[in-house]
CSV table of C-alpha atoms in Angstrom, one decimal:
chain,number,residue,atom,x,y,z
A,1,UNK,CA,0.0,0.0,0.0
A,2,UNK,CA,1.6,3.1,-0.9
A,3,UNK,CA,2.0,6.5,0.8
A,4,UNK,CA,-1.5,8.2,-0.3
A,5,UNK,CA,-3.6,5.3,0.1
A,6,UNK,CA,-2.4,5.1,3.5
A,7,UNK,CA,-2.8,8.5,3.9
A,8,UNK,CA,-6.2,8.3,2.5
A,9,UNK,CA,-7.4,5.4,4.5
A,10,UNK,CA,-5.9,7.6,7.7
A,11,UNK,CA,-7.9,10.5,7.2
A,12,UNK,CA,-11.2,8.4,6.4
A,13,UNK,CA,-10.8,6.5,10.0
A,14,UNK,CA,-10.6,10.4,11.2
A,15,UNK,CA,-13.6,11.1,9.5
A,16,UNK,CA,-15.5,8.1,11.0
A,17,UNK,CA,-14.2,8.9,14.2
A,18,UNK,CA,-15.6,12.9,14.0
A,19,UNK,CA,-18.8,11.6,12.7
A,20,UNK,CA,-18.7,8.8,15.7
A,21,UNK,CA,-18.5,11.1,18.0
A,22,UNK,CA,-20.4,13.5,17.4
A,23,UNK,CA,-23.5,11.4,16.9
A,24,UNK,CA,-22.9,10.2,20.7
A,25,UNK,CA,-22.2,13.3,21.8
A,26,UNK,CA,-25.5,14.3,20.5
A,27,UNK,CA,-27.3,11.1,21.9
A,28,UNK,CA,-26.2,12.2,25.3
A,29,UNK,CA,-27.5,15.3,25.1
A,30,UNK,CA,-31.2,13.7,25.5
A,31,UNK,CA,-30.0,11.2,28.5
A,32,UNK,CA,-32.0,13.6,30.7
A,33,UNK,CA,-35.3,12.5,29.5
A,34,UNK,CA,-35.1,8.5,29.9
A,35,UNK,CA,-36.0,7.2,33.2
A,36,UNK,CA,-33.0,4.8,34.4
A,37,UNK,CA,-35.3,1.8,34.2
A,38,UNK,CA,-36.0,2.1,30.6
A,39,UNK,CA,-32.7,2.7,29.5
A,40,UNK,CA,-29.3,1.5,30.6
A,41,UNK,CA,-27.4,2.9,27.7
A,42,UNK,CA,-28.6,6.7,28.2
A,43,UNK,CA,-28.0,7.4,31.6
A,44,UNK,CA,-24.3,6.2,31.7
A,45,UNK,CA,-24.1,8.8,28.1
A,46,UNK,CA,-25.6,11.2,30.7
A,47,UNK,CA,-22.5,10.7,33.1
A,48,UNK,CA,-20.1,10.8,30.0
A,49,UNK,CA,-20.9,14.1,28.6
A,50,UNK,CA,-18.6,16.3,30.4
A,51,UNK,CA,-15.7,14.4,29.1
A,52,UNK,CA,-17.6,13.7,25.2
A,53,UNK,CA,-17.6,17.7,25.0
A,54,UNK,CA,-14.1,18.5,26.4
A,55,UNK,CA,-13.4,15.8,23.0
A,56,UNK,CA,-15.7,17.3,20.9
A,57,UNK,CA,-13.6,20.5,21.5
A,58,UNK,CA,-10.2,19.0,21.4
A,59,UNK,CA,-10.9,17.3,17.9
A,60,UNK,CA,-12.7,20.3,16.6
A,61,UNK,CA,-9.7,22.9,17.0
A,62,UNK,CA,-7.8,19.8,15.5
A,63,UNK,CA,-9.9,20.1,12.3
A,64,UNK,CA,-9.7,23.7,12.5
A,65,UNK,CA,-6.1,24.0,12.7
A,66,UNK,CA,-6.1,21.5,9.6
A,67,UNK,CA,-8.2,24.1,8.0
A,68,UNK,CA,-11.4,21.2,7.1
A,69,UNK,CA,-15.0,21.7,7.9
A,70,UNK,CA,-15.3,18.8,9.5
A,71,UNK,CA,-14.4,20.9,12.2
A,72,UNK,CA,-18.3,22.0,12.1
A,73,UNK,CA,-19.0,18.6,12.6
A,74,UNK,CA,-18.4,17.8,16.5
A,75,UNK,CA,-18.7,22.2,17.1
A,76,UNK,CA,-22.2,21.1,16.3
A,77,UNK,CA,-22.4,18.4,18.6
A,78,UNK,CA,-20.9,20.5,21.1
A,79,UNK,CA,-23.7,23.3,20.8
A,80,UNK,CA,-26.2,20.6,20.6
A,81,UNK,CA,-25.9,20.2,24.7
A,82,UNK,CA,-26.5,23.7,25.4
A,83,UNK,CA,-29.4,22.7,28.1
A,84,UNK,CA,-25.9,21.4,29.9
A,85,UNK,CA,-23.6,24.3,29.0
A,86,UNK,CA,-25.7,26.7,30.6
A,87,UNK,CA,-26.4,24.4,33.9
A,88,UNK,CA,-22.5,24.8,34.1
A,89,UNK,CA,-21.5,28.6,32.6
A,90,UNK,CA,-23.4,31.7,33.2
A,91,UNK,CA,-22.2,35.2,31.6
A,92,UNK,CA,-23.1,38.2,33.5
A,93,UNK,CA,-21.6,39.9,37.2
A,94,UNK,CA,-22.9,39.2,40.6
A,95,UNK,CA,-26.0,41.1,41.4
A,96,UNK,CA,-25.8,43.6,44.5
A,97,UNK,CA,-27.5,42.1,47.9
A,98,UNK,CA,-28.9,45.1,49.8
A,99,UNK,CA,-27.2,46.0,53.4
A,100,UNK,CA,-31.0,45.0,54.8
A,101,UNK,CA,-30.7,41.4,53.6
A,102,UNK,CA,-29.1,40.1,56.5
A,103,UNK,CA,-30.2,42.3,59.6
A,104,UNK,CA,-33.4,41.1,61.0
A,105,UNK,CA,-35.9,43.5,61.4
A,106,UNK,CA,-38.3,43.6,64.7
A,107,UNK,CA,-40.1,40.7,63.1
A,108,UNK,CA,-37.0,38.6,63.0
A,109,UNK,CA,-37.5,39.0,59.3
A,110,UNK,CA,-34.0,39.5,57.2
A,111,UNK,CA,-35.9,42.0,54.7
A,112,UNK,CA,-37.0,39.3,52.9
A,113,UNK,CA,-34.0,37.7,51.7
A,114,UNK,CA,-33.0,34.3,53.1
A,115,UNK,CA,-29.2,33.0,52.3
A,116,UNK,CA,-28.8,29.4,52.4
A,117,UNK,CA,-25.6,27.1,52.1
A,118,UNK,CA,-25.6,23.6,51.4
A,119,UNK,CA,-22.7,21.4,51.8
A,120,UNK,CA,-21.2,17.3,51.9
A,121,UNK,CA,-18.9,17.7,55.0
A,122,UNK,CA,-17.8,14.1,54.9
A,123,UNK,CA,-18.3,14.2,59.0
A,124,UNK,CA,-16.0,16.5,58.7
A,125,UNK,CA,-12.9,14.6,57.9
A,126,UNK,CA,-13.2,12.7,61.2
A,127,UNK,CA,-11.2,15.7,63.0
A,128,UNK,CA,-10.7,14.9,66.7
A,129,UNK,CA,-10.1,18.9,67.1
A,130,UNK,CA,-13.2,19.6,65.2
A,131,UNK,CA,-11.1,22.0,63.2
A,132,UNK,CA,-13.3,21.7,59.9
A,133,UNK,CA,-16.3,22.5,61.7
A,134,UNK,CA,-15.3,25.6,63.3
A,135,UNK,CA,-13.5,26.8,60.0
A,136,UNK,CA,-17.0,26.4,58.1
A,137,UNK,CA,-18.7,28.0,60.6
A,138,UNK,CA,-16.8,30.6,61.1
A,139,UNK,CA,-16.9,31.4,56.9
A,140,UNK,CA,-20.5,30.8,57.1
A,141,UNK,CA,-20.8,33.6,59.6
A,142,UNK,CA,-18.9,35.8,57.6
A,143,UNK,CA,-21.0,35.3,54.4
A,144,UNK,CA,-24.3,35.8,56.4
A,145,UNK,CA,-25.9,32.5,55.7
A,146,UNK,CA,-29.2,32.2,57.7
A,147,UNK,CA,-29.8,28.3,56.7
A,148,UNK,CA,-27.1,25.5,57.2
A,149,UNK,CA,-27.9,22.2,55.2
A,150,UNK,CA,-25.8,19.1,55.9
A,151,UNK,CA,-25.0,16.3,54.3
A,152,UNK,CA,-22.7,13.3,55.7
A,153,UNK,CA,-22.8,15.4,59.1
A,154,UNK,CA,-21.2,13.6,62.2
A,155,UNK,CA,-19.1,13.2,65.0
A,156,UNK,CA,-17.1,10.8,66.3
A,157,UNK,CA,-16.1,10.0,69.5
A,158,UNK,CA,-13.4,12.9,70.2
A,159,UNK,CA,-15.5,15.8,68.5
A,160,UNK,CA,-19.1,14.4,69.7
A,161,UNK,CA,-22.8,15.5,68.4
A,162,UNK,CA,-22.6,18.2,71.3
A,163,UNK,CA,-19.3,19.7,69.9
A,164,UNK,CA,-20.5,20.1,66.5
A,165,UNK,CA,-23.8,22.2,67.8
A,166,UNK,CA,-21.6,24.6,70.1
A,167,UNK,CA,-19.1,25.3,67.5
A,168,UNK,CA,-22.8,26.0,65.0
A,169,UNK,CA,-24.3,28.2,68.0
A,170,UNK,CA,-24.8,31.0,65.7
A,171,UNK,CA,-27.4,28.9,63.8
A,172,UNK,CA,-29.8,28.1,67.4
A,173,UNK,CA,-32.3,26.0,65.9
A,174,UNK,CA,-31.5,22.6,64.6
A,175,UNK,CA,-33.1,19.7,63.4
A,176,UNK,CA,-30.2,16.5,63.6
A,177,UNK,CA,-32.0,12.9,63.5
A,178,UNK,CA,-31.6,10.7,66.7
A,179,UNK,CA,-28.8,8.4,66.5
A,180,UNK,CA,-31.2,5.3,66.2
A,181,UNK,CA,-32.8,7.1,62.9
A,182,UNK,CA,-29.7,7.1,61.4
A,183,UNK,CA,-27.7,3.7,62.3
A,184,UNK,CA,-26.4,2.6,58.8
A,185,UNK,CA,-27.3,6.0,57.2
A,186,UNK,CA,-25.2,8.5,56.2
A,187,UNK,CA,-26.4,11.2,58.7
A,188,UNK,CA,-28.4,14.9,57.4
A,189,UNK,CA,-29.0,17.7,59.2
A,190,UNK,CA,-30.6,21.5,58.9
A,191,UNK,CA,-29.1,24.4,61.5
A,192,UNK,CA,-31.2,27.9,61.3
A,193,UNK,CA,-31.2,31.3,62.5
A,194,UNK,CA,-34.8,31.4,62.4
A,195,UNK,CA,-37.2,28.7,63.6
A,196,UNK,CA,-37.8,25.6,62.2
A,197,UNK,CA,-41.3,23.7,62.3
A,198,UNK,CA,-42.5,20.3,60.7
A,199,UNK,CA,-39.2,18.5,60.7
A,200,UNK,CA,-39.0,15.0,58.5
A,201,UNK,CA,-36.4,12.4,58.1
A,202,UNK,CA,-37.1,10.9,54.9
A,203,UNK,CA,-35.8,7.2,54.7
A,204,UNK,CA,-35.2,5.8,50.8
A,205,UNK,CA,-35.5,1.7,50.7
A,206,UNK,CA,-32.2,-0.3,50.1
A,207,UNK,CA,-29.6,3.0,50.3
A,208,UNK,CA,-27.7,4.7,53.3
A,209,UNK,CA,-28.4,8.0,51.6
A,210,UNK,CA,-31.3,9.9,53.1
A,211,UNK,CA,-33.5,13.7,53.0
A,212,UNK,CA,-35.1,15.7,55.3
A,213,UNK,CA,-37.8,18.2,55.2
A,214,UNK,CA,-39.0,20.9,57.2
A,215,UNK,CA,-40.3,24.9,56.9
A,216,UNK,CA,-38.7,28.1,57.9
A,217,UNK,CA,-40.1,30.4,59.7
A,218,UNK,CA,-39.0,33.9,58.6
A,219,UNK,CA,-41.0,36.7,60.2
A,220,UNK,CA,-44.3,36.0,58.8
A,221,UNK,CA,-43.4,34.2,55.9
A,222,UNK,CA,-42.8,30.5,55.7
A,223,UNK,CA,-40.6,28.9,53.3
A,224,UNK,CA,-40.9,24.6,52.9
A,225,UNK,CA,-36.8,23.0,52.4
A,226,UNK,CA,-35.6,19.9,51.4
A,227,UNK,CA,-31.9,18.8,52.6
A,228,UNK,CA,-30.9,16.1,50.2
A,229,UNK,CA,-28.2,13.9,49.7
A,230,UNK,CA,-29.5,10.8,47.1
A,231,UNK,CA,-27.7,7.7,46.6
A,232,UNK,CA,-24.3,7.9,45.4
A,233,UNK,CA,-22.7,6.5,42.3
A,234,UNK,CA,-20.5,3.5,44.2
A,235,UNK,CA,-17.9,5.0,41.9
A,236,UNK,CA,-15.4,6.2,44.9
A,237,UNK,CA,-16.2,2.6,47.1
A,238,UNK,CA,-15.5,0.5,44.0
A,239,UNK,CA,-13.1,2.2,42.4
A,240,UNK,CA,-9.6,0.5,43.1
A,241,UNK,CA,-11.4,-2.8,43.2
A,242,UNK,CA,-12.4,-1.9,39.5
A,243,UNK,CA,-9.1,-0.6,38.8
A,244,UNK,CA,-7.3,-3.6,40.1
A,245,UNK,CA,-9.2,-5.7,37.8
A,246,UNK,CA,-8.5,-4.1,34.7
A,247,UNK,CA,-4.4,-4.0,35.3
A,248,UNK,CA,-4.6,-7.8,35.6
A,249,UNK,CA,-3.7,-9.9,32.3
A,250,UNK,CA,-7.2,-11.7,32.7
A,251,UNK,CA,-9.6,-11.0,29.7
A,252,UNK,CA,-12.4,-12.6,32.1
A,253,UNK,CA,-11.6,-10.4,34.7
A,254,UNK,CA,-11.2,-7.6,32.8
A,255,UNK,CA,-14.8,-7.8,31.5
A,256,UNK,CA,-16.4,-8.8,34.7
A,257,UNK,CA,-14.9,-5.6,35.8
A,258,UNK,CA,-16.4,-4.1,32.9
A,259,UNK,CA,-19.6,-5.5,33.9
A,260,UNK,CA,-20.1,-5.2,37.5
A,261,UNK,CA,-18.9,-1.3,36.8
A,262,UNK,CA,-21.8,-0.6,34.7
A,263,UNK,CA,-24.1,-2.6,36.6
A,264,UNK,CA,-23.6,-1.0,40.0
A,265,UNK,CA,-23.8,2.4,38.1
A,266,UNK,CA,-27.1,1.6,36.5
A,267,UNK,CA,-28.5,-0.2,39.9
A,268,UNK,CA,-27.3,3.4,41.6
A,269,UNK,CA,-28.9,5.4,38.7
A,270,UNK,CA,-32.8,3.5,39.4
A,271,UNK,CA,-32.4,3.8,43.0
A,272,UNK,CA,-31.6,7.6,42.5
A,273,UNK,CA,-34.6,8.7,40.2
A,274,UNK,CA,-36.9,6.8,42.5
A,275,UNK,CA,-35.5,9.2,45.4
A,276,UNK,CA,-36.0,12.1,42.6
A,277,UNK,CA,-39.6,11.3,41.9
A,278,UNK,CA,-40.4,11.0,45.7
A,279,UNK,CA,-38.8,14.6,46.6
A,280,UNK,CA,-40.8,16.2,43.3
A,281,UNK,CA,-43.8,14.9,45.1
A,282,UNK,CA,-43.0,16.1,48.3
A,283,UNK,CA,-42.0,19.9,46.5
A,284,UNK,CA,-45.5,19.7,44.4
A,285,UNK,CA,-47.5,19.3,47.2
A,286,UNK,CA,-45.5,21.8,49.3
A,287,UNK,CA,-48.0,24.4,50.4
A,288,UNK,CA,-45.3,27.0,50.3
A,289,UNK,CA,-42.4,27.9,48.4
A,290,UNK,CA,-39.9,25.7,48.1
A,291,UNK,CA,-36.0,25.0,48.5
A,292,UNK,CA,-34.8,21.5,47.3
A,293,UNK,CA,-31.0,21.4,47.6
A,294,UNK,CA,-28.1,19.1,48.5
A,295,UNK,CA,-25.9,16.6,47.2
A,296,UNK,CA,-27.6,14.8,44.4
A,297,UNK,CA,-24.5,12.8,42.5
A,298,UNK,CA,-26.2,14.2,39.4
A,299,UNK,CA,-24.7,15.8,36.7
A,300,UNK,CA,-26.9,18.3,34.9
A,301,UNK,CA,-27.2,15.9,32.0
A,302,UNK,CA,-29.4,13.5,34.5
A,303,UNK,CA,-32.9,11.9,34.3
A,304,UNK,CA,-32.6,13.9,38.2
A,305,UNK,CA,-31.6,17.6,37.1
A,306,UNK,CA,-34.4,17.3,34.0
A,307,UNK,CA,-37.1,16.1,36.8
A,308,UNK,CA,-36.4,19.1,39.3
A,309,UNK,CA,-36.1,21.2,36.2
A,310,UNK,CA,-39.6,20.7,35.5
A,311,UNK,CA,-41.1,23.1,37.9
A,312,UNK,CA,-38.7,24.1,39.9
A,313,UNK,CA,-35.9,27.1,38.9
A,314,UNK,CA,-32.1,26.0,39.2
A,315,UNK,CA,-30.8,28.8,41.4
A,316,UNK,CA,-27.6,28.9,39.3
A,317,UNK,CA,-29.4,29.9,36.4
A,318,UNK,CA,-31.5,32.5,37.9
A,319,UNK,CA,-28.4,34.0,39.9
A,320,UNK,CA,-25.4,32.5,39.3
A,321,UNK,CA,-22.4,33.3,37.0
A,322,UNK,CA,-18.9,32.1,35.9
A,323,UNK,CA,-18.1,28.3,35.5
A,324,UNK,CA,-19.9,26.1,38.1
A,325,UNK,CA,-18.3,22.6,39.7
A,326,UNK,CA,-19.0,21.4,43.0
A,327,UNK,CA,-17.1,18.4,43.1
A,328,UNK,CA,-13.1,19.0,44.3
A,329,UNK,CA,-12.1,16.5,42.3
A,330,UNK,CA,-12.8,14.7,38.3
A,331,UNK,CA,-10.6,17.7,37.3
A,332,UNK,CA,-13.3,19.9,39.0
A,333,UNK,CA,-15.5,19.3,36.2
A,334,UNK,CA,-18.5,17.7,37.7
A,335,UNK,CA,-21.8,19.6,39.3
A,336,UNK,CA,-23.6,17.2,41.6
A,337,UNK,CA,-24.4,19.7,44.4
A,338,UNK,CA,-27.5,22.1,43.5
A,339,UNK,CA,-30.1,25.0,45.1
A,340,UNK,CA,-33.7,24.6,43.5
A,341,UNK,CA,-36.2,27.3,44.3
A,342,UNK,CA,-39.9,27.9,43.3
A,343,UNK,CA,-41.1,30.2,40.8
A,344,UNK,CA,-42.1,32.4,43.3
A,345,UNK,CA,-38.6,33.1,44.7
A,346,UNK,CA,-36.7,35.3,43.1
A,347,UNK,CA,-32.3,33.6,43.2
A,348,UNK,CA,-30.3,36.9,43.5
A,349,UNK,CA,-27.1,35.1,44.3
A,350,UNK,CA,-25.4,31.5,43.6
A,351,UNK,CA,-21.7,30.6,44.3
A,352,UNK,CA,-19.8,27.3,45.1
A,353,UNK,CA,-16.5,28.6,46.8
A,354,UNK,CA,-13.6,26.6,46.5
A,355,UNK,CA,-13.1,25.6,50.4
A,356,UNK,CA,-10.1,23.1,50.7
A,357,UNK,CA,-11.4,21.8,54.2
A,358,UNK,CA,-12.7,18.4,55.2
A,359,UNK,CA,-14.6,17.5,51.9
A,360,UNK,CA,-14.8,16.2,48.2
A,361,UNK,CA,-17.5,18.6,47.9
A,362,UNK,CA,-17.7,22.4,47.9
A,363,UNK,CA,-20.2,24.4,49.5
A,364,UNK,CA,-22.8,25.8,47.2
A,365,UNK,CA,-24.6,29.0,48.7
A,366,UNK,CA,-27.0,30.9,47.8
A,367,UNK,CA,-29.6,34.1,48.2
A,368,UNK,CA,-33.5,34.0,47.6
A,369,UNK,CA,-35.4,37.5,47.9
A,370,UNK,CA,-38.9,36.0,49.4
């Protein structure tokens, strides 16, 4: 075979490749709207599309730079999950909070305004000093957050349960599930400047993960929350058992690898819109407005985000800007952690700052004007 058939048949596997990808990248741009159960193709697309348009990128300026359309070809693609790129990137400046928005007025009412943080603290790294604790606390002072939400909040048997709620005694009421609630869940909790009524451990069946609902009291408005944190991916537990696997020299075990990755992933995904369906109930048939936020191991590309999205407003849209991650780590390209508001609320601010404490996670706060 000579030198131009070679390069002929080189640039036609290119080609293939563009068109390949492109088409997938395109196909995982609807992953949102199939339920896990009746696909298990769609919803592990879902989880690849971060990485499909970082590609889609990369082999577009490679086109571009070789001066071909097919350049256009995965561009395209790209643009073609702009319901994603905007869950992630938001032109535009911060909006001004008014001075008022965090000093109570004789009604104990913050002039309408209510800031809210949520946040994975991984018990706080297990700290026996309780370092972690105080350090968030003492930022979450500082940005005036009214609300605390929790997820994977604990103690242990240095830095107890009654550590953790002196070192939060700015925030005086708390709801934190008794200790036989919790046994073999991975604990939730809600601290509050202002009072909290109705509180409700939600239980999921077969998972550790867990929600909790309750409604703020804010002068004489009443706003209903849901603290969530829905099953997680198994990805971290599994991981250097999977990765073990697939250095060995054994085809078999390779695949079972393979397999059992894909299965846990796409168990993980069912159990995951089930709890998604169950909170959209409980927000529907909220007699007030609501906040649904937490972890939800869901990349905007999920059957989970397109559910909430449905009727409820994703307070990064509404008052966010810049890039968005929440998750430290996956090259800090993954949003799992969101703030969901009701129509009715108006999202004046959204940020995630990047808070190298005692978590994967970030902290994602946010400002409602009620």
């Amino acid at each position: 075979m000579g030198k131009a058939a070679v390069k002929s048949l080189f640039h036609l596997i290119l080609t293939a490749a563009t068109f390949v990808l492109a088409a997938v990248t395109v196909l995982a741009s609807r992953s949102g709207h199939y339920h896990p159960e009746s696909s298990t193709v769609m919803p592990l697309l879902g989880l690849a599309v971060p990485v499909l348009l970082v590609s889609c990128l990369i082999v577009s300026l490679c086109w571009a730079v070789a001066r071909k359309k097919w350049a256009f070809v995965t561009l395209i693609a790209f643009f073609f999950n702009w319901e994603y790129l905007t869950a992630v990137i938001r032109f535009g400046s911060a909006r001004d909070i008014p001075a008022t928005a965090s000093a109570p007025n004789h009604q104990g009412k913050p002039g309408g305004y209510l800031t809210v943080a949520t946040y994975n603290v991984h018990n706080f790294g297990n700290e026996i000093t309780g370092y972690s604790c105080k350090e968030i606390a003492r930022y979450m002072r500082q940005q005036h957050v009214d609300v605390l939400c929790f997820q994977e909040f604990g103690g242990n048997k240095h830095f107890t349960a009654d550590s953790l709620r002196r070192a939060l005694s700015h925030w005086q009421y708390a709801l934190i599930p008794a200790d036989d609630s919790i046994r073999g869940l991975l604990p939730i909790a809600v601290f509050s400047r202002y009072p909290l009524t109705g509180g409700r451990f939600i239980t999921y069946p077969h998972s550790s993960n867990c929600s909790m609902l309750c409604d703020i009291v804010a002068g004489t408005d009443t706003i209903r929350l849901l603290n969530n944190h829905l099953q997680t991916t198994g990805v971290s537990r599994n991981r250097k058992k999977w990765e073990r696997e697939l250095t060995t020299d054994n085809t078999r075990r390779e695949v079972q690898a393979v397999q059992d990755a894909a299965e846990t992933l796409h168990e993980n995904f069912v159990k995951r819109a089930a709890q998604t369906d169950s909170i959209c109930h409980l927000a529907i048939a909220a007699p007030h407005p609501v906040l649904v936020c937490g972890d939800f191991n869901s990349l905007p590309s999920s059957y989970t985000y397109r559910r909430l999205s449905e009727f409820l407003e994703d307070g990064f849209k509404t008052g966010g800007h810049g890039y968005m991650y929440t998750y430290r780590y996956g090259k800090r390209m993954l949003r799992i952690d969101y703030a969901f508001h009701s129509p009715e609320l108006e999202c004046i601010d959204y940020y995630s700052p990047d808070l190298d404490l005692c978590s994967d996670h970030n902290p994602v706060i946010f400002t409602v004007k009620y």
